[in-house]
PDB file of C-alpha atoms in Angstrom:
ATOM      1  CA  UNK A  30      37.412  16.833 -35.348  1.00 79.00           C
ATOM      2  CA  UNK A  31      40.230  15.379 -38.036  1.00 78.00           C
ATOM      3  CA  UNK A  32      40.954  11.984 -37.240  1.00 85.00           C
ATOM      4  CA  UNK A  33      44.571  10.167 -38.283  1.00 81.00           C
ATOM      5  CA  UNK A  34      44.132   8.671 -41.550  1.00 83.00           C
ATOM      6  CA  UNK A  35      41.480   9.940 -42.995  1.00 85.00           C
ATOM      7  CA  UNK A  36      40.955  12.159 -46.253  1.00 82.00           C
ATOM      8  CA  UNK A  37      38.711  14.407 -45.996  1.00 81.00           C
ATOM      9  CA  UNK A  38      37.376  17.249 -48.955  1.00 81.00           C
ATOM     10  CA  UNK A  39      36.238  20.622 -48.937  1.00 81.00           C
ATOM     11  CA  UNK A  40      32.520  21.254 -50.689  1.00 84.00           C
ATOM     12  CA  UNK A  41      31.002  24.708 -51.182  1.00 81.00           C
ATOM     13  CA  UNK A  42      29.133  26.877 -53.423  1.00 78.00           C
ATOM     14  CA  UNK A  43      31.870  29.071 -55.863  1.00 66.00           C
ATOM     15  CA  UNK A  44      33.003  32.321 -54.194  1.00 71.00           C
ATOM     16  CA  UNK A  45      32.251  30.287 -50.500  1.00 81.00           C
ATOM     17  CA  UNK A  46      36.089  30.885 -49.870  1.00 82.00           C
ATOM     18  CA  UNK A  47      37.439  27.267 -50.292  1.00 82.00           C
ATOM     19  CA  UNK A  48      40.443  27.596 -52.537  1.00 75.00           C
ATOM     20  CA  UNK A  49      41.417  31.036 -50.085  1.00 81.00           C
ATOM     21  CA  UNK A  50      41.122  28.779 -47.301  1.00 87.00           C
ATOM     22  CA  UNK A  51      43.305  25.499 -48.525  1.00 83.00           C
ATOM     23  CA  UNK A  52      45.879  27.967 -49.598  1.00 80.00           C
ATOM     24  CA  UNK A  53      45.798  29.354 -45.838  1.00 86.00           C
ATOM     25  CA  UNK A  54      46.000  25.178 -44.810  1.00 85.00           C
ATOM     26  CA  UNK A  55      48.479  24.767 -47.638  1.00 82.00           C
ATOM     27  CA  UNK A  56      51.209  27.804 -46.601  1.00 82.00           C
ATOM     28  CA  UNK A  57      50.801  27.841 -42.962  1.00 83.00           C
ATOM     29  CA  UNK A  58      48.841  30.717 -42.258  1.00 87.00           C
ATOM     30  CA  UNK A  59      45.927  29.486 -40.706  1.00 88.00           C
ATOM     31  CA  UNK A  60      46.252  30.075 -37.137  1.00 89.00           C
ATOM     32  CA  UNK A  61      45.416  27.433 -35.242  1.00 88.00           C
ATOM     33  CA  UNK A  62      46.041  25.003 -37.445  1.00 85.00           C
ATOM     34  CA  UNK A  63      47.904  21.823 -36.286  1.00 83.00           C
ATOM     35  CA  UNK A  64      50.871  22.005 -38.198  1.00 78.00           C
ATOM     36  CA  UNK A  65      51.663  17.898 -37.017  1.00 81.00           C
ATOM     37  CA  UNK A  66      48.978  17.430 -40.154  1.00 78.00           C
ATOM     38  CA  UNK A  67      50.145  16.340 -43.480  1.00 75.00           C
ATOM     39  CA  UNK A  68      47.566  18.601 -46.455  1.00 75.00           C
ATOM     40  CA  UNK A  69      47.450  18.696 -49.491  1.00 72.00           C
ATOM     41  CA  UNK A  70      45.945  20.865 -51.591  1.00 71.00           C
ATOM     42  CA  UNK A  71      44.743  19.267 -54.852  1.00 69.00           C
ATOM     43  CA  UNK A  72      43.017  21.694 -57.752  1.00 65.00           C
ATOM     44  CA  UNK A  73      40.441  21.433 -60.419  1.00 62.00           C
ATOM     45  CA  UNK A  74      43.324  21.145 -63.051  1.00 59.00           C
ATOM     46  CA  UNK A  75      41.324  23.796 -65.284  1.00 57.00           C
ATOM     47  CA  UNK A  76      44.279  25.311 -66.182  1.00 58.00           C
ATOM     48  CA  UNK A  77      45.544  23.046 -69.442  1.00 67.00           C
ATOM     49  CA  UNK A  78      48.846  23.247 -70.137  1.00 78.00           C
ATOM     50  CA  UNK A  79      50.527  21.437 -73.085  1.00 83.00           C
ATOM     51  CA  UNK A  80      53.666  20.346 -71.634  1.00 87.00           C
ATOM     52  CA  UNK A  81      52.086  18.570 -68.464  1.00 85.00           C
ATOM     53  CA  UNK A  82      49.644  17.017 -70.701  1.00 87.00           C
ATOM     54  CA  UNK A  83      52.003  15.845 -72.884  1.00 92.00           C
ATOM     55  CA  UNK A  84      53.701  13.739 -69.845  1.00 94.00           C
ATOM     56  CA  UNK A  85      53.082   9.821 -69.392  1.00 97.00           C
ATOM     57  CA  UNK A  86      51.056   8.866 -66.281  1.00 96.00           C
ATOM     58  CA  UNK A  87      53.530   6.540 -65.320  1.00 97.00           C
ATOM     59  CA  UNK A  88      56.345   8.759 -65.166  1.00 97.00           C
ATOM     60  CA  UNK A  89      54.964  12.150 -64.159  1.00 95.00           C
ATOM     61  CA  UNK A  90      53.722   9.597 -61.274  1.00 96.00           C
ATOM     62  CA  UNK A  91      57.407   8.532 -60.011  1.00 97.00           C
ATOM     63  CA  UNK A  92      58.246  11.776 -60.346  1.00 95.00           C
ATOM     64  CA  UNK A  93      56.029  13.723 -58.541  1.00 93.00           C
ATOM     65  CA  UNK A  94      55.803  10.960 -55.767  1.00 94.00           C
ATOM     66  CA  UNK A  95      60.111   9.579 -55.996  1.00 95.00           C
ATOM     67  CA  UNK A  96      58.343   6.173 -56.038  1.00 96.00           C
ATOM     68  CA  UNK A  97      59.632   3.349 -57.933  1.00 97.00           C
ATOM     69  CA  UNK A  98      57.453   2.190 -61.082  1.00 97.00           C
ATOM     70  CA  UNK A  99      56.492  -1.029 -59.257  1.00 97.00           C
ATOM     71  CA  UNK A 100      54.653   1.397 -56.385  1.00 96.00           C
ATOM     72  CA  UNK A 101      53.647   3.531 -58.350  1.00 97.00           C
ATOM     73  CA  UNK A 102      51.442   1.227 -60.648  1.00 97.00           C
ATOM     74  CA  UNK A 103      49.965  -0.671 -57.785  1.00 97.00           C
ATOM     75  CA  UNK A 104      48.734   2.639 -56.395  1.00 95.00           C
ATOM     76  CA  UNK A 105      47.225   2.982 -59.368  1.00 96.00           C
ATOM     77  CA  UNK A 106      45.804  -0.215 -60.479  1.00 96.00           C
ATOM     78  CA  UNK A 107      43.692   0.062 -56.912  1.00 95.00           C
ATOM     79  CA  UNK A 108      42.067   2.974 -58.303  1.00 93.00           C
ATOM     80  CA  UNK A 109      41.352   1.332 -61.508  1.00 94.00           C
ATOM     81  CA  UNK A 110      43.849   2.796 -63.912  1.00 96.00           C
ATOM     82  CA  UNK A 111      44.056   0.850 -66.863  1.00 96.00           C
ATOM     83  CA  UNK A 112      47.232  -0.753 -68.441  1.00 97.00           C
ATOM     84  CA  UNK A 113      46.610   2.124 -71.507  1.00 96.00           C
ATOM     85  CA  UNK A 114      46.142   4.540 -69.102  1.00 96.00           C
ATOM     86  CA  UNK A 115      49.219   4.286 -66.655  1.00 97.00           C
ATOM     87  CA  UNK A 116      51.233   3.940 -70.117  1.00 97.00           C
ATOM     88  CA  UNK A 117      49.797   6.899 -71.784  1.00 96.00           C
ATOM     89  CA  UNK A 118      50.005  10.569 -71.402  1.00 95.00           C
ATOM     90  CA  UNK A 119      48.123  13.172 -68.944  1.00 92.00           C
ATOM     91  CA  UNK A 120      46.328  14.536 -71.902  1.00 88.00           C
ATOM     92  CA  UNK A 121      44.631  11.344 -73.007  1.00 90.00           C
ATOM     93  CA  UNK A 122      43.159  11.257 -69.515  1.00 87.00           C
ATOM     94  CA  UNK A 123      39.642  12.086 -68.942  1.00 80.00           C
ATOM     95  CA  UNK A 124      39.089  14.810 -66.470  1.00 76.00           C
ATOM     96  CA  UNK A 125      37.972  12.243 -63.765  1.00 78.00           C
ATOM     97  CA  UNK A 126      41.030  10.087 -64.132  1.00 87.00           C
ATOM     98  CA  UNK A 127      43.383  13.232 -63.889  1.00 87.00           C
ATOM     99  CA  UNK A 128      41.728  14.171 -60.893  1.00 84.00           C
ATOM    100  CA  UNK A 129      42.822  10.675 -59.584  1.00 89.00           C
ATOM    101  CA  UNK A 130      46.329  11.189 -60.465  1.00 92.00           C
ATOM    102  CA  UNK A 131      46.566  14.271 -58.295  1.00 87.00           C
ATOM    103  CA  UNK A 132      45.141  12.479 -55.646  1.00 86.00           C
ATOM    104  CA  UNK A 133      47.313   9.495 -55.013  1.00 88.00           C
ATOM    105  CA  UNK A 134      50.403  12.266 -54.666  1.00 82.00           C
TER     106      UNK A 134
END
């Protein structure tokens, strides 16, 4: 049972079906499925591409979110970002912190 405002993440061996089933969540085609229920569907972010790397935090942040900068660093500065890090680019991120990036969309 989901409960209102909670996150919640999907676990499971590779091949276990997890990204097959978040893209289900994600489009709409899981029946049953309340579709009341914000998701989101946040990936590994193996895929590097130069141009989104290349980005600063800050702004690929407002953005992605159409925040304004003053939101947008106190989301961050909860999760620890750094004053180097919200002004820098994507690509000087460490895997870990560009996971938290996607996750505060």
């Amino acid at each position: 049972r989901l409960k209102r405002g909670r996150r919640y993440g999907l676990v499971g061996q590779n091949g276990a079906g997890k990204t097959t089933l978040m893209s289900a969540i994600q489009n709409g085609k899981l029946d049953g499925w309340p579709t009341e229920l914000t998701s989101a569907y946040v990936d590994s972010g193996s895929n590097v591409d130069p141009d989104h790397e290349a980005r600063h935090v800050l702004k690929y942040l407002q953005d992605s979110t159409e925040k304004p900068a003053e939101e947008c660093i106190r989301m961050m500065e909860s999760l620890k970002f750094t004053d180097a890090m919200i002004n820098g680019t994507i690509g000087e991120l460490s895997g870990g912190w560009q996971m938290k990036l996607r996750l505060i969309r």
